[in-house]
């Protein structure tokens, strides 16, 4: 495990780096990226919306891996990682849903429609909100870790469903622009490069938030341990 | 030329949606980062205070 000093240094570098990348990303999105001929300026939401959604998939994939590792090894560090990634993932998927709703309003003339991509993403959000609720309502840490690990493993099933939903059921949501089902030349090269830069930017932000949340979870566990010692000593 | 003409005729009505989407994203991430770092500071302070209290009580118990 990393020491506190090393972890604080890494977190410090990550926050500075993600801040610098975010500024450069805003410049690329608002100044360099061409305006979409059909959708107009609102299409620039794409450079935020898509990377944020992909980072939420990454978060839930890490929850899945860490939950399996916890079930196999019963080591608390995997539970701490899964818990932190789940919480950060919920933040990312919430922002992805909200930016999608705002982007969809001028294009589809509605705030919400029960089409496959939106519906499966809402289900994904509900699964990981339940993950966090199970944790907060469990009677002890071991129970919270065990129950949430099951949800973390089973709940991940929805992630590929969200991704493939636009391939399996064609509807008004655009097809994937990255990944195995992306159409060739779906994006202009400059748009693709800016999208990739945005992905790196949000990857840095994601890493920073997970590092901070994991440090917070470590502090919560440490405090719980000290309180337990004090209570056992009859103080 | 066609693209330039199209861009010139695109409605600016979409701009509030663009800024709303970016504002929501920024506010959400900043609020979460702020919440986590503030809670971390509170916990560190609480841990330090609890340790100090325990250390002060140990010599009293020994005597």
mmCIF file of C-alpha atoms in Angstrom:
data_model
loop_
_atom_site.group_PDB
_atom_site.id
_atom_site.type_symbol
_atom_site.label_atom_id
_atom_site.label_comp_id
_atom_site.label_asym_id
_atom_site.label_seq_id
_atom_site.Cartn_x
_atom_site.Cartn_y
_atom_site.Cartn_z
ATOM 1 C CA UNK A 1 0.000 0.000 0.000
ATOM 2 C CA UNK A 2 1.112 3.563 -0.650
ATOM 3 C CA UNK A 3 2.096 5.797 2.236
ATOM 4 C CA UNK A 4 0.055 8.892 3.075
ATOM 5 C CA UNK A 5 2.768 11.279 1.818
ATOM 6 C CA UNK A 6 3.156 9.487 -1.520
ATOM 7 C CA UNK A 7 -0.630 9.314 -1.955
ATOM 8 C CA UNK A 8 -0.996 13.042 -1.223
ATOM 9 C CA UNK A 9 1.753 13.797 -3.781
ATOM 10 C CA UNK A 10 0.038 11.678 -6.433
ATOM 11 C CA UNK A 11 -3.333 13.316 -5.678
ATOM 12 C CA UNK A 12 -1.676 16.744 -5.901
ATOM 13 C CA UNK A 13 -0.137 15.951 -9.308
ATOM 14 C CA UNK A 14 -3.460 14.559 -10.529
ATOM 15 C CA UNK A 15 -5.450 17.640 -9.531
ATOM 16 C CA UNK A 16 -2.929 20.005 -11.174
ATOM 17 C CA UNK A 17 -2.712 17.869 -14.317
ATOM 18 C CA UNK A 18 -6.477 17.473 -14.657
ATOM 19 C CA UNK A 19 -6.923 21.238 -14.133
ATOM 20 C CA UNK A 20 -4.410 22.052 -16.897
ATOM 21 C CA UNK A 21 -5.888 19.438 -19.228
ATOM 22 C CA UNK A 22 -9.391 20.757 -18.522
ATOM 23 C CA UNK A 23 -8.369 24.301 -19.525
ATOM 24 C CA UNK A 24 -6.744 23.005 -22.725
ATOM 25 C CA UNK A 25 -9.823 20.857 -23.373
ATOM 26 C CA UNK A 26 -12.164 23.863 -23.057
ATOM 27 C CA UNK A 27 -9.959 25.765 -25.531
ATOM 28 C CA UNK A 28 -10.082 22.855 -27.990
ATOM 29 C CA UNK A 29 -13.855 22.400 -27.615
ATOM 30 C CA UNK A 30 -14.849 26.062 -27.914
ATOM 31 C CA UNK A 31 -12.142 27.473 -30.212
ATOM 32 C CA UNK A 32 -10.555 24.684 -32.269
ATOM 33 C CA UNK A 33 -13.444 22.224 -32.807
ATOM 34 C CA UNK A 34 -15.481 22.975 -35.928
ATOM 35 C CA UNK A 35 -19.150 23.852 -35.505
ATOM 36 C CA UNK A 36 -21.370 20.985 -36.603
ATOM 37 C CA UNK A 37 -23.139 21.953 -39.840
ATOM 38 C CA UNK A 38 -26.406 20.263 -38.834
ATOM 39 C CA UNK A 39 -26.571 20.419 -35.040
ATOM 40 C CA UNK A 40 -24.850 23.771 -34.494
ATOM 41 C CA UNK A 41 -22.970 24.809 -31.339
ATOM 42 C CA UNK A 42 -24.880 22.502 -29.015
ATOM 43 C CA UNK A 43 -23.006 19.558 -30.601
ATOM 44 C CA UNK A 44 -19.964 20.637 -28.518
ATOM 45 C CA UNK A 45 -21.641 18.965 -25.529
ATOM 46 C CA UNK A 46 -20.559 15.734 -27.260
ATOM 47 C CA UNK A 47 -16.895 16.323 -26.205
ATOM 48 C CA UNK A 48 -17.983 16.242 -22.549
ATOM 49 C CA UNK A 49 -20.930 13.887 -22.648
ATOM 50 C CA UNK A 50 -19.226 10.927 -24.385
ATOM 51 C CA UNK A 51 -15.998 10.852 -22.270
ATOM 52 C CA UNK A 52 -18.023 11.255 -19.048
ATOM 53 C CA UNK A 53 -20.248 8.310 -20.032
ATOM 54 C CA UNK A 54 -17.186 6.190 -20.914
ATOM 55 C CA UNK A 55 -15.545 7.048 -17.567
ATOM 56 C CA UNK A 56 -18.682 5.842 -15.780
ATOM 57 C CA UNK A 57 -18.339 2.509 -17.645
ATOM 58 C CA UNK A 58 -14.686 2.351 -16.559
ATOM 59 C CA UNK A 59 -15.716 3.076 -12.953
ATOM 60 C CA UNK A 60 -18.255 0.243 -12.940
ATOM 61 C CA UNK A 61 -15.784 -2.113 -14.619
ATOM 62 C CA UNK A 62 -13.346 -1.391 -11.770
ATOM 63 C CA UNK A 63 -16.164 -1.990 -9.248
ATOM 64 C CA UNK A 64 -16.771 -5.348 -10.972
ATOM 65 C CA UNK A 65 -13.075 -6.360 -10.841
ATOM 66 C CA UNK A 66 -12.557 -5.129 -7.272
ATOM 67 C CA UNK A 67 -15.755 -6.893 -6.120
ATOM 68 C CA UNK A 68 -14.542 -10.200 -7.594
ATOM 69 C CA UNK A 69 -11.158 -9.667 -5.918
ATOM 70 C CA UNK A 70 -12.927 -8.981 -2.596
ATOM 71 C CA UNK A 71 -15.095 -12.111 -2.864
ATOM 72 C CA UNK A 72 -12.014 -14.249 -3.656
ATOM 73 C CA UNK A 73 -9.486 -12.688 -1.258
ATOM 74 C CA UNK A 74 -11.699 -11.086 1.441
ATOM 75 C CA UNK A 75 -9.196 -8.245 1.589
ATOM 76 C CA UNK A 76 -10.661 -4.895 2.693
ATOM 77 C CA UNK A 77 -8.535 -2.907 0.221
ATOM 78 C CA UNK A 78 -10.604 -4.299 -2.686
ATOM 79 C CA UNK A 79 -13.820 -3.310 -0.949
ATOM 80 C CA UNK A 80 -12.466 0.212 -0.406
ATOM 81 C CA UNK A 81 -11.538 0.475 -4.114
ATOM 82 C CA UNK A 82 -14.937 -0.880 -5.234
ATOM 83 C CA UNK A 83 -16.807 1.508 -2.916
ATOM 84 C CA UNK A 84 -14.791 4.547 -4.099
ATOM 85 C CA UNK A 85 -15.177 3.663 -7.801
ATOM 86 C CA UNK A 86 -18.921 3.061 -7.363
ATOM 87 C CA UNK A 87 -19.469 6.474 -5.770
ATOM 88 C CA UNK A 88 -17.356 8.292 -8.384
ATOM 89 C CA UNK A 89 -19.080 6.238 -11.111
ATOM 90 C CA UNK A 90 -22.493 7.377 -9.850
ATOM 91 C CA UNK A 91 -21.318 11.006 -10.070
ATOM 92 C CA UNK A 92 -20.113 10.434 -13.655
ATOM 93 C CA UNK A 93 -23.239 8.595 -14.818
ATOM 94 C CA UNK A 94 -25.455 11.273 -13.204
ATOM 95 C CA UNK A 95 -23.581 13.989 -15.126
ATOM 96 C CA UNK A 96 -23.765 11.876 -18.321
ATOM 97 C CA UNK A 97 -27.547 11.569 -17.900
ATOM 98 C CA UNK A 98 -27.991 15.285 -17.160
ATOM 99 C CA UNK A 99 -25.792 16.482 -20.042
ATOM 100 C CA UNK A 100 -27.610 14.023 -22.332
ATOM 101 C CA UNK A 101 -31.001 15.351 -21.219
ATOM 102 C CA UNK A 102 -29.898 18.965 -21.829
ATOM 103 C CA UNK A 103 -28.321 18.077 -25.182
ATOM 104 C CA UNK A 104 -31.372 16.077 -26.265
ATOM 105 C CA UNK A 105 -33.878 18.866 -25.570
ATOM 106 C CA UNK A 106 -33.059 21.082 -28.611
ATOM 107 C CA UNK A 107 -32.402 18.076 -30.879
ATOM 108 C CA UNK A 108 -35.323 15.785 -29.995
ATOM 109 C CA UNK A 109 -37.675 18.486 -28.717
ATOM 110 C CA UNK A 110 -38.158 16.593 -25.461
ATOM 111 C CA UNK A 111 -36.279 16.362 -22.143
ATOM 112 C CA UNK A 112 -36.756 12.622 -21.830
ATOM 113 C CA UNK A 113 -37.877 9.721 -23.970
ATOM 114 C CA UNK A 114 -38.035 6.044 -23.031
ATOM 115 C CA UNK A 115 -35.683 4.957 -25.800
ATOM 116 C CA UNK A 116 -33.242 2.048 -25.153
ATOM 117 C CA UNK A 117 -30.015 3.996 -24.453
ATOM 118 C CA UNK A 118 -31.620 6.418 -22.009
ATOM 119 C CA UNK A 119 -33.660 3.723 -20.278
ATOM 120 C CA UNK A 120 -30.729 1.307 -19.831
ATOM 121 C CA UNK A 121 -28.540 4.187 -18.563
ATOM 122 C CA UNK A 122 -31.209 5.134 -16.033
ATOM 123 C CA UNK A 123 -31.300 1.471 -14.912
ATOM 124 C CA UNK A 124 -27.488 1.580 -14.587
ATOM 125 C CA UNK A 125 -27.803 4.682 -12.399
ATOM 126 C CA UNK A 126 -30.438 2.978 -10.224
ATOM 127 C CA UNK A 127 -28.266 -0.170 -9.829
ATOM 128 C CA UNK A 128 -25.271 1.763 -8.494
ATOM 129 C CA UNK A 129 -27.377 4.099 -6.351
ATOM 130 C CA UNK A 130 -28.797 0.903 -4.787
ATOM 131 C CA UNK A 131 -25.197 -0.316 -4.343
ATOM 132 C CA UNK A 132 -24.467 2.801 -2.264
ATOM 133 C CA UNK A 133 -27.768 2.508 -0.366
ATOM 134 C CA UNK A 134 -27.055 -1.144 0.514
ATOM 135 C CA UNK A 135 -23.709 -0.055 1.925
ATOM 136 C CA UNK A 136 -25.198 2.702 4.038
ATOM 137 C CA UNK A 137 -27.980 0.484 5.421
ATOM 138 C CA UNK A 138 -25.872 -2.615 6.228
ATOM 139 C CA UNK A 139 -25.519 -3.426 9.915
ATOM 140 C CA UNK A 140 -21.716 -3.740 9.782
ATOM 141 C CA UNK A 141 -18.754 -3.267 7.425
ATOM 142 C CA UNK A 142 -18.370 -6.974 6.557
ATOM 143 C CA UNK A 143 -22.046 -7.224 5.612
ATOM 144 C CA UNK A 144 -21.815 -3.995 3.570
ATOM 145 C CA UNK A 145 -18.749 -5.303 1.727
ATOM 146 C CA UNK A 146 -20.304 -8.732 1.040
ATOM 147 C CA UNK A 147 -23.712 -7.524 -0.165
ATOM 148 C CA UNK A 148 -22.332 -4.666 -2.237
ATOM 149 C CA UNK A 149 -19.749 -6.993 -3.865
ATOM 150 C CA UNK A 150 -22.644 -9.134 -5.143
ATOM 151 C CA UNK A 151 -24.395 -6.029 -6.549
ATOM 152 C CA UNK A 152 -21.073 -4.812 -8.012
ATOM 153 C CA UNK A 153 -20.604 -8.113 -9.886
ATOM 154 C CA UNK A 154 -24.203 -8.703 -11.016
ATOM 155 C CA UNK A 155 -24.932 -5.024 -11.723
ATOM 156 C CA UNK A 156 -22.099 -4.795 -14.242
ATOM 157 C CA UNK A 157 -24.226 -6.861 -16.659
ATOM 158 C CA UNK A 158 -26.040 -3.626 -17.530
ATOM 159 C CA UNK A 159 -22.875 -1.855 -18.791
ATOM 160 C CA UNK A 160 -22.520 -3.856 -22.064
ATOM 161 C CA UNK A 161 -26.323 -3.644 -22.469
ATOM 162 C CA UNK A 162 -26.070 0.179 -22.309
ATOM 163 C CA UNK A 163 -23.246 0.170 -24.880
ATOM 164 C CA UNK A 164 -24.938 -2.263 -27.297
ATOM 165 C CA UNK A 165 -28.442 -0.812 -26.830
ATOM 166 C CA UNK A 166 -27.951 1.547 -29.789
ATOM 167 C CA UNK A 167 -26.798 -1.392 -31.952
ATOM 168 C CA UNK A 168 -29.471 -3.917 -30.903
ATOM 169 C CA UNK A 169 -32.437 -1.519 -30.907
ATOM 170 C CA UNK A 170 -32.049 1.340 -33.368
ATOM 171 C CA UNK A 171 -33.740 4.475 -32.091
ATOM 172 C CA UNK A 172 -33.145 8.222 -31.997
ATOM 173 C CA UNK A 173 -29.896 8.009 -30.000
ATOM 174 C CA UNK A 174 -26.826 8.237 -32.289
ATOM 175 C CA UNK A 175 -24.710 5.116 -32.930
ATOM 176 C CA UNK A 176 -21.386 4.658 -31.094
ATOM 177 C CA UNK A 177 -18.533 6.869 -32.327
ATOM 178 C CA UNK A 178 -15.845 4.917 -30.452
ATOM 179 C CA UNK A 179 -15.434 1.210 -29.762
ATOM 180 C CA UNK A 180 -16.023 -1.973 -31.785
ATOM 181 C CA UNK A 181 -19.358 -0.853 -33.294
ATOM 182 C CA UNK A 182 -18.279 2.647 -34.278
ATOM 183 C CA UNK A 183 -18.773 3.435 -37.940
ATOM 184 C CA UNK A 184 -15.602 4.143 -39.957
ATOM 185 C CA UNK A 185 -15.116 7.883 -40.533
ATOM 186 C CA UNK A 186 -18.008 8.661 -38.175
ATOM 187 C CA UNK A 187 -16.071 11.745 -37.091
ATOM 188 C CA UNK A 188 -13.812 14.274 -38.792
ATOM 189 C CA UNK A 189 -10.152 13.615 -37.754
ATOM 190 C CA UNK A 190 -9.978 16.903 -35.794
ATOM 191 C CA UNK A 191 -13.182 16.018 -33.914
ATOM 192 C CA UNK A 192 -11.833 12.563 -33.131
ATOM 193 C CA UNK A 193 -8.568 14.004 -31.770
ATOM 194 C CA UNK A 194 -10.419 16.478 -29.559
ATOM 195 C CA UNK A 195 -12.649 13.668 -28.321
ATOM 196 C CA UNK A 196 -9.565 11.582 -27.461
ATOM 197 C CA UNK A 197 -8.015 14.564 -25.653
ATOM 198 C CA UNK A 198 -11.262 14.968 -23.682
ATOM 199 C CA UNK A 199 -11.094 11.288 -22.744
ATOM 200 C CA UNK A 200 -7.560 11.719 -21.346
ATOM 201 C CA UNK A 201 -8.754 14.822 -19.459
ATOM 202 C CA UNK A 202 -11.675 13.011 -17.869
ATOM 203 C CA UNK A 203 -9.499 9.976 -17.159
ATOM 204 C CA UNK A 204 -7.220 12.259 -15.102
ATOM 205 C CA UNK A 205 -10.227 13.775 -13.316
ATOM 206 C CA UNK A 206 -11.607 10.298 -12.666
ATOM 207 C CA UNK A 207 -8.237 9.090 -11.271
ATOM 208 C CA UNK A 208 -8.051 12.173 -9.007
ATOM 209 C CA UNK A 209 -11.589 11.677 -7.650
ATOM 210 C CA UNK A 210 -11.040 7.942 -7.041
ATOM 211 C CA UNK A 211 -7.724 8.668 -5.248
ATOM 212 C CA UNK A 212 -9.408 11.303 -3.053
ATOM 213 C CA UNK A 213 -12.424 9.104 -2.297
ATOM 214 C CA UNK A 214 -10.204 6.122 -1.457
ATOM 215 C CA UNK A 215 -8.173 8.314 0.923
ATOM 216 C CA UNK A 216 -11.431 9.455 2.537
ATOM 217 C CA UNK A 217 -12.607 5.855 2.906
ATOM 218 C CA UNK A 218 -9.255 4.962 4.538
ATOM 219 C CA UNK A 219 -9.736 7.817 7.015
ATOM 220 C CA UNK A 220 -13.310 6.668 7.747
ATOM 221 C CA UNK A 221 -12.025 3.136 8.475
ATOM 222 C CA UNK A 222 -9.183 4.472 10.635
ATOM 223 C CA UNK A 223 -11.602 6.598 12.676
ATOM 224 C CA UNK A 224 -13.963 3.649 13.085
ATOM 225 C CA UNK A 225 -11.014 1.529 14.308
ATOM 226 C CA UNK A 226 -9.885 4.137 16.852
ATOM 227 C CA UNK A 227 -13.458 4.551 18.162
ATOM 228 C CA UNK A 228 -13.755 0.773 18.524
ATOM 229 C CA UNK A 229 -10.478 0.604 20.500
ATOM 230 C CA UNK A 230 -11.634 3.480 22.733
ATOM 231 C CA UNK A 231 -15.016 1.813 23.325
ATOM 232 C CA UNK A 232 -13.420 -1.554 24.133
ATOM 233 C CA UNK A 233 -11.099 0.147 26.582
ATOM 234 C CA UNK A 234 -14.228 1.463 28.307
ATOM 235 C CA UNK A 235 -13.552 5.084 27.585
ATOM 236 C CA UNK B 1 -18.931 27.849 -48.676
ATOM 237 C CA UNK B 2 -22.103 25.882 -47.976
ATOM 238 C CA UNK B 3 -20.884 25.091 -44.458
ATOM 239 C CA UNK B 4 -20.113 28.762 -43.839
ATOM 240 C CA UNK B 5 -23.634 29.677 -44.981
ATOM 241 C CA UNK B 6 -25.175 26.974 -42.812
ATOM 242 C CA UNK B 7 -23.166 28.117 -39.781
ATOM 243 C CA UNK B 8 -24.282 31.684 -40.355
ATOM 244 C CA UNK B 9 -27.959 30.665 -40.412
ATOM 245 C CA UNK B 10 -27.889 28.237 -37.455
ATOM 246 C CA UNK B 11 -30.122 29.396 -34.609
ATOM 247 C CA UNK B 12 -28.300 30.753 -31.595
ATOM 248 C CA UNK B 13 -31.199 29.425 -29.526
ATOM 249 C CA UNK B 14 -29.161 26.296 -28.775
ATOM 250 C CA UNK B 15 -26.437 28.214 -26.948
ATOM 251 C CA UNK B 16 -28.204 28.251 -23.538
ATOM 252 C CA UNK B 17 -28.391 24.436 -23.716
ATOM 253 C CA UNK B 18 -24.666 24.252 -24.464
ATOM 254 C CA UNK B 19 -23.787 26.431 -21.471
ATOM 255 C CA UNK B 20 -26.303 24.670 -19.236
ATOM 256 C CA UNK B 21 -24.729 21.285 -20.025
ATOM 257 C CA UNK B 22 -21.187 22.541 -19.302
ATOM 258 C CA UNK B 23 -22.314 24.327 -16.128
ATOM 259 C CA UNK B 24 -24.060 21.218 -14.802
ATOM 260 C CA UNK B 25 -20.949 19.099 -15.451
ATOM 261 C CA UNK B 26 -18.561 21.592 -13.830
ATOM 262 C CA UNK B 27 -20.767 22.284 -10.815
ATOM 263 C CA UNK B 28 -21.323 18.562 -10.189
ATOM 264 C CA UNK B 29 -17.612 17.661 -10.334
ATOM 265 C CA UNK B 30 -16.507 20.663 -8.270
ATOM 266 C CA UNK B 31 -19.215 20.088 -5.671
ATOM 267 C CA UNK B 32 -18.253 16.422 -5.326
ATOM 268 C CA UNK B 33 -14.494 17.170 -5.116
ATOM 269 C CA UNK B 34 -15.210 19.902 -2.539
ATOM 270 C CA UNK B 35 -17.440 17.587 -0.476
ATOM 271 C CA UNK B 36 -14.813 14.796 -0.457
ATOM 272 C CA UNK B 37 -11.875 17.041 0.439
ATOM 273 C CA UNK B 38 -13.832 18.885 3.188
ATOM 274 C CA UNK B 39 -14.993 15.591 4.719
ATOM 275 C CA UNK B 40 -11.395 14.332 4.560
ATOM 276 C CA UNK B 41 -10.178 17.397 6.480
ATOM 277 C CA UNK B 42 -12.908 16.948 9.108
ATOM 278 C CA UNK B 43 -12.020 13.281 9.578
ATOM 279 C CA UNK B 44 -8.285 13.990 9.866
ATOM 280 C CA UNK B 45 -9.020 16.575 12.559
ATOM 281 C CA UNK B 46 -11.336 14.170 14.369
ATOM 282 C CA UNK B 47 -8.727 11.353 14.234
ATOM 283 C CA UNK B 48 -6.015 13.677 15.579
ATOM 284 C CA UNK B 49 -8.268 14.888 18.430
ATOM 285 C CA UNK B 50 -9.310 11.348 19.355
ATOM 286 C CA UNK B 51 -5.668 10.167 19.360
ATOM 287 C CA UNK B 52 -4.685 13.129 21.560
ATOM 288 C CA UNK B 53 -7.495 12.338 23.990
ATOM 289 C CA UNK B 54 -6.476 8.665 24.147
ATOM 290 C CA UNK B 55 -2.808 9.546 24.691
ATOM 291 C CA UNK B 56 -3.723 11.985 27.479
ATOM 292 C CA UNK B 57 -5.871 9.377 29.210
ATOM 293 C CA UNK B 58 -3.259 6.589 29.010
ATOM 294 C CA UNK B 59 -0.817 8.153 31.533
ATOM 295 C CA UNK B 60 -3.776 8.841 33.884
ATOM 296 C CA UNK B 61 -4.794 5.162 33.684
ATOM 297 C CA UNK B 62 -1.200 4.031 34.296
ATOM 298 C CA UNK B 63 -0.958 6.181 37.432
#
